[in-house]
């Protein structure tokens, strides 16, 4: 009986170890405005994931320092984390931001340097930030992206994503972040025809200013796109972190978006 239980526990544990857990989060204005308690809350939200992609890191005013504080807080929790931060994106000064990646060194290894997209940096306001990771001798590259706002027509930027798989034919690309555009938009059709699929459908991810009858989410903006020929989905989940706060106003001190997560294996 005991042997049977141990065998079942082993069967359960193996898939958990074999999968990679990725989290993407637009943390609004991640910089000096975030209090120490907010950094601790963010770290507690991230700690159970293997690779984290952050958008909207402030280009100045403590953005890089806030990511460093976040990594330090994660390292206090018993697991070694490393991080990398992009240079400021090449858009106009009031829109420019940084991206960040954080990862558990015991789970994945970063391959080479992370880089900002160069070819389409003029066509895309906040050009994506790439980082390649290796797990079990298989590699995947996370393309971290924050599109222009909905009223500025983010589809005019997203349309260039269909060229990126051909530009990086040897990379297993996962497109993650805040697209300010739902996955049902026709701009994603070329990617769908290429075998890419969104991890979320009809999942709203931005916060309203006020909840209405327990409905606190506004728009379907954040997502993760992956190649179905290269990636096997284990699970995808949105984290409704605002439920930990007494008011939506207090939750929005952390961010106006919720994190999205994606557990997968590489084929």
GROMACS .gro file of C-alpha atoms in nm:
model
  267
    1UNK     CA    1   0.000   0.000   0.000
    2UNK     CA    2   0.277   0.242   0.097
    3UNK     CA    3   0.470   0.154  -0.219
    4UNK     CA    4   0.159   0.227  -0.429
    5UNK     CA    5   0.113   0.567  -0.267
    6UNK     CA    6   0.480   0.654  -0.320
    7UNK     CA    7   0.454   0.549  -0.685
    8UNK     CA    8   0.148   0.768  -0.737
    9UNK     CA    9   0.321   1.064  -0.572
   10UNK     CA   10   0.619   1.010  -0.802
   11UNK     CA   11   0.393   1.008  -1.108
   12UNK     CA   12   0.239   1.335  -0.994
   13UNK     CA   13   0.575   1.496  -0.917
   14UNK     CA   14   0.742   1.416  -1.250
   15UNK     CA   15   0.511   1.630  -1.467
   16UNK     CA   16   0.538   1.917  -1.221
   17UNK     CA   17   0.916   1.910  -1.247
   18UNK     CA   18   0.912   1.869  -1.625
   19UNK     CA   19   0.710   2.179  -1.698
   20UNK     CA   20   0.820   2.542  -1.722
   21UNK     CA   21   0.605   2.800  -1.550
   22UNK     CA   22   0.608   3.139  -1.720
   23UNK     CA   23   0.445   3.454  -1.583
   24UNK     CA   24   0.386   3.782  -1.769
   25UNK     CA   25   0.277   4.102  -1.596
   26UNK     CA   26   0.237   4.464  -1.691
   27UNK     CA   27   0.320   4.619  -1.353
   28UNK     CA   28   0.210   4.977  -1.402
   29UNK     CA   29   0.498   5.224  -1.360
   30UNK     CA   30   0.734   4.983  -1.186
   31UNK     CA   31   0.978   5.229  -1.033
   32UNK     CA   32   1.039   5.440  -0.724
   33UNK     CA   33   0.666   5.493  -0.671
   34UNK     CA   34   0.628   5.131  -0.556
   35UNK     CA   35   0.652   5.098  -0.179
   36UNK     CA   36   0.857   4.829  -0.006
   37UNK     CA   37   0.535   4.650   0.091
   38UNK     CA   38   0.422   4.652  -0.273
   39UNK     CA   39   0.755   4.501  -0.381
   40UNK     CA   40   0.709   4.227  -0.120
   41UNK     CA   41   0.355   4.161  -0.247
   42UNK     CA   42   0.479   4.138  -0.607
   43UNK     CA   43   0.759   3.900  -0.505
   44UNK     CA   44   0.512   3.674  -0.324
   45UNK     CA   45   0.302   3.666  -0.642
   46UNK     CA   46   0.600   3.572  -0.860
   47UNK     CA   47   0.787   3.329  -0.636
   48UNK     CA   48   0.624   3.008  -0.760
   49UNK     CA   49   0.711   3.067  -1.127
   50UNK     CA   50   1.028   2.990  -1.320
   51UNK     CA   51   1.052   3.273  -1.573
   52UNK     CA   52   0.893   3.617  -1.533
   53UNK     CA   53   0.846   3.878  -1.806
   54UNK     CA   54   0.764   4.229  -1.684
   55UNK     CA   55   0.639   4.524  -1.886
   56UNK     CA   56   0.619   4.893  -1.799
   57UNK     CA   57   0.939   4.920  -1.600
   58UNK     CA   58   1.004   5.294  -1.566
   59UNK     CA   59   1.289   5.408  -1.792
   60UNK     CA   60   1.409   5.656  -1.530
   61UNK     CA   61   1.306   5.733  -1.171
   62UNK     CA   62   1.410   5.406  -1.016
   63UNK     CA   63   1.284   5.147  -1.265
   64UNK     CA   64   1.603   4.941  -1.272
   65UNK     CA   65   1.639   4.978  -0.895
   66UNK     CA   66   1.284   4.852  -0.842
   67UNK     CA   67   1.359   4.537  -1.044
   68UNK     CA   68   1.678   4.486  -0.842
   69UNK     CA   69   1.480   4.520  -0.518
   70UNK     CA   70   1.227   4.273  -0.650
   71UNK     CA   71   1.501   4.021  -0.736
   72UNK     CA   72   1.655   4.070  -0.392
   73UNK     CA   73   1.320   4.003  -0.228
   74UNK     CA   74   1.275   3.687  -0.436
   75UNK     CA   75   1.624   3.569  -0.337
   76UNK     CA   76   1.524   3.597   0.028
   77UNK     CA   77   1.265   3.323  -0.026
   78UNK     CA   78   1.512   3.038  -0.057
   79UNK     CA   79   1.552   3.013  -0.436
   80UNK     CA   80   1.823   3.181  -0.645
   81UNK     CA   81   1.691   3.432  -0.900
   82UNK     CA   82   1.872   3.638  -1.162
   83UNK     CA   83   1.739   3.922  -1.374
   84UNK     CA   84   1.810   4.134  -1.678
   85UNK     CA   85   1.668   4.474  -1.772
   86UNK     CA   86   1.644   4.624  -2.119
   87UNK     CA   87   1.776   4.960  -2.223
   88UNK     CA   88   1.500   5.218  -2.259
   89UNK     CA   89   1.291   5.156  -2.570
   90UNK     CA   90   1.352   5.392  -2.861
   91UNK     CA   91   1.012   5.563  -2.863
   92UNK     CA   92   0.954   5.926  -2.772
   93UNK     CA   93   1.063   6.027  -2.423
   94UNK     CA   94   0.724   6.027  -2.251
   95UNK     CA   95   0.644   5.673  -2.370
   96UNK     CA   96   0.983   5.507  -2.340
   97UNK     CA   97   1.003   5.218  -2.094
   98UNK     CA   98   1.218   4.924  -2.000
   99UNK     CA   99   1.135   4.556  -1.992
  100UNK     CA  100   1.266   4.300  -1.744
  101UNK     CA  101   1.312   3.925  -1.715
  102UNK     CA  102   1.363   3.736  -1.390
  103UNK     CA  103   1.428   3.362  -1.369
  104UNK     CA  104   1.514   3.080  -1.131
  105UNK     CA  105   1.868   2.969  -1.204
  106UNK     CA  106   1.801   2.618  -1.073
  107UNK     CA  107   1.527   2.571  -1.334
  108UNK     CA  108   1.645   2.748  -1.649
  109UNK     CA  109   1.963   2.895  -1.791
  110UNK     CA  110   1.970   3.217  -1.991
  111UNK     CA  111   2.156   3.173  -2.320
  112UNK     CA  112   2.358   3.473  -2.437
  113UNK     CA  113   2.247   3.832  -2.391
  114UNK     CA  114   1.891   3.959  -2.402
  115UNK     CA  115   1.824   4.215  -2.674
  116UNK     CA  116   1.578   4.474  -2.797
  117UNK     CA  117   1.435   4.423  -3.147
  118UNK     CA  118   1.642   4.623  -3.394
  119UNK     CA  119   1.484   4.562  -3.733
  120UNK     CA  120   1.140   4.700  -3.647
  121UNK     CA  121   1.237   4.951  -3.377
  122UNK     CA  122   1.104   5.238  -3.590
  123UNK     CA  123   0.776   5.066  -3.673
  124UNK     CA  124   0.714   4.948  -3.316
  125UNK     CA  125   0.705   5.220  -3.051
  126UNK     CA  126   0.831   5.007  -2.761
  127UNK     CA  127   1.025   4.743  -2.949
  128UNK     CA  128   1.013   4.391  -2.797
  129UNK     CA  129   1.280   4.257  -2.561
  130UNK     CA  130   1.402   3.902  -2.626
  131UNK     CA  131   1.569   3.650  -2.397
  132UNK     CA  132   1.653   3.287  -2.473
  133UNK     CA  133   1.637   3.027  -2.198
  134UNK     CA  134   1.738   2.663  -2.187
  135UNK     CA  135   1.565   2.384  -1.998
  136UNK     CA  136   1.660   2.016  -2.031
  137UNK     CA  137   1.880   2.100  -2.331
  138UNK     CA  138   1.588   2.259  -2.514
  139UNK     CA  139   1.561   2.631  -2.575
  140UNK     CA  140   1.280   2.883  -2.593
  141UNK     CA  141   1.289   3.258  -2.651
  142UNK     CA  142   1.047   3.491  -2.475
  143UNK     CA  143   0.950   3.802  -2.672
  144UNK     CA  144   0.845   4.059  -2.411
  145UNK     CA  145   0.617   4.331  -2.551
  146UNK     CA  146   0.408   4.633  -2.452
  147UNK     CA  147   0.201   4.776  -2.736
  148UNK     CA  148   0.086   5.133  -2.781
  149UNK     CA  149  -0.252   5.211  -2.624
  150UNK     CA  150  -0.579   5.104  -2.782
  151UNK     CA  151  -0.667   5.454  -2.906
  152UNK     CA  152  -0.338   5.466  -3.097
  153UNK     CA  153  -0.422   5.142  -3.284
  154UNK     CA  154  -0.179   4.876  -3.155
  155UNK     CA  155  -0.260   4.659  -3.456
  156UNK     CA  156  -0.037   4.892  -3.660
  157UNK     CA  157   0.256   4.752  -3.456
  158UNK     CA  158   0.139   4.396  -3.404
  159UNK     CA  159   0.116   4.342  -3.781
  160UNK     CA  160   0.498   4.321  -3.788
  161UNK     CA  161   0.502   4.021  -3.556
  162UNK     CA  162   0.419   3.791  -3.847
  163UNK     CA  163   0.772   3.857  -3.980
  164UNK     CA  164   0.955   3.767  -3.659
  165UNK     CA  165   0.945   3.385  -3.683
  166UNK     CA  166   1.114   3.406  -4.026
  167UNK     CA  167   1.361   3.662  -3.893
  168UNK     CA  168   1.460   3.420  -3.614
  169UNK     CA  169   1.404   3.080  -3.781
  170UNK     CA  170   1.618   2.892  -3.529
  171UNK     CA  171   1.436   3.026  -3.223
  172UNK     CA  172   1.130   2.889  -3.049
  173UNK     CA  173   0.947   3.219  -2.996
  174UNK     CA  174   0.683   3.286  -2.731
  175UNK     CA  175   0.523   3.628  -2.762
  176UNK     CA  176   0.413   3.759  -2.423
  177UNK     CA  177   0.290   4.083  -2.274
  178UNK     CA  178   0.034   4.359  -2.306
  179UNK     CA  179  -0.088   4.379  -2.664
  180UNK     CA  180  -0.364   4.632  -2.586
  181UNK     CA  181  -0.561   4.425  -2.833
  182UNK     CA  182  -0.775   4.109  -2.798
  183UNK     CA  183  -0.658   3.780  -2.946
  184UNK     CA  184  -0.969   3.775  -3.165
  185UNK     CA  185  -0.848   4.077  -3.367
  186UNK     CA  186  -0.777   4.001  -3.732
  187UNK     CA  187  -0.421   4.133  -3.696
  188UNK     CA  188  -0.334   3.800  -3.532
  189UNK     CA  189  -0.469   3.592  -3.822
  190UNK     CA  190  -0.131   3.562  -4.001
  191UNK     CA  191   0.026   3.426  -3.683
  192UNK     CA  192  -0.260   3.182  -3.637
  193UNK     CA  193  -0.207   3.058  -3.993
  194UNK     CA  194   0.159   3.002  -3.906
  195UNK     CA  195   0.058   2.771  -3.622
  196UNK     CA  196   0.063   3.014  -3.334
  197UNK     CA  197  -0.208   3.002  -3.070
  198UNK     CA  198  -0.299   3.228  -2.780
  199UNK     CA  199  -0.287   3.085  -2.430
  200UNK     CA  200  -0.600   3.282  -2.337
  201UNK     CA  201  -0.931   3.342  -2.510
  202UNK     CA  202  -1.188   3.587  -2.377
  203UNK     CA  203  -0.980   3.654  -2.064
  204UNK     CA  204  -0.993   4.019  -1.957
  205UNK     CA  205  -0.672   4.133  -1.790
  206UNK     CA  206  -0.691   4.508  -1.724
  207UNK     CA  207  -0.857   4.647  -1.412
  208UNK     CA  208  -1.154   4.879  -1.412
  209UNK     CA  209  -1.150   5.193  -1.202
  210UNK     CA  210  -1.432   5.047  -0.993
  211UNK     CA  211  -1.586   4.701  -0.969
  212UNK     CA  212  -1.945   4.663  -1.082
  213UNK     CA  213  -2.127   4.368  -0.927
  214UNK     CA  214  -1.797   4.183  -0.868
  215UNK     CA  215  -1.692   4.253  -1.226
  216UNK     CA  216  -1.353   4.420  -1.189
  217UNK     CA  217  -1.186   4.350  -1.524
  218UNK     CA  218  -1.212   4.576  -1.827
  219UNK     CA  219  -1.032   4.456  -2.141
  220UNK     CA  220  -0.872   4.151  -2.299
  221UNK     CA  221  -0.523   4.292  -2.350
  222UNK     CA  222  -0.254   4.058  -2.211
  223UNK     CA  223  -0.173   3.724  -2.367
  224UNK     CA  224   0.091   3.465  -2.454
  225UNK     CA  225   0.132   3.335  -2.809
  226UNK     CA  226   0.316   3.008  -2.878
  227UNK     CA  227   0.388   2.770  -3.164
  228UNK     CA  228   0.169   2.462  -3.132
  229UNK     CA  229   0.431   2.255  -3.317
  230UNK     CA  230   0.698   2.336  -3.058
  231UNK     CA  231   0.512   2.389  -2.730
  232UNK     CA  232   0.272   2.166  -2.537
  233UNK     CA  233   0.036   2.350  -2.302
  234UNK     CA  234  -0.003   2.219  -1.950
  235UNK     CA  235  -0.208   2.502  -1.804
  236UNK     CA  236  -0.282   2.873  -1.838
  237UNK     CA  237  -0.422   3.088  -1.561
  238UNK     CA  238  -0.489   3.453  -1.481
  239UNK     CA  239  -0.408   3.565  -1.126
  240UNK     CA  240  -0.679   3.784  -0.978
  241UNK     CA  241  -0.447   3.948  -0.728
  242UNK     CA  242  -0.691   4.229  -0.654
  243UNK     CA  243  -0.898   3.987  -0.445
  244UNK     CA  244  -0.628   4.024  -0.179
  245UNK     CA  245  -0.717   4.391  -0.131
  246UNK     CA  246  -1.011   4.552   0.040
  247UNK     CA  247  -1.063   4.799  -0.245
  248UNK     CA  248  -0.980   4.809  -0.614
  249UNK     CA  249  -0.813   5.143  -0.557
  250UNK     CA  250  -0.567   4.978  -0.319
  251UNK     CA  251  -0.503   4.695  -0.567
  252UNK     CA  252  -0.432   4.945  -0.842
  253UNK     CA  253  -0.139   5.073  -0.636
  254UNK     CA  254   0.026   4.748  -0.745
  255UNK     CA  255  -0.090   4.752  -1.108
  256UNK     CA  256  -0.382   4.816  -1.339
  257UNK     CA  257  -0.327   4.474  -1.500
  258UNK     CA  258  -0.340   4.123  -1.359
  259UNK     CA  259  -0.060   3.869  -1.418
  260UNK     CA  260  -0.109   3.583  -1.664
  261UNK     CA  261   0.068   3.248  -1.633
  262UNK     CA  262   0.147   2.969  -1.874
  263UNK     CA  263   0.282   2.625  -1.787
  264UNK     CA  264   0.428   2.429  -2.076
  265UNK     CA  265   0.675   2.171  -2.199
  266UNK     CA  266   0.893   2.189  -2.507
  267UNK     CA  267   0.825   1.924  -2.770
   0.00000   0.00000   0.00000
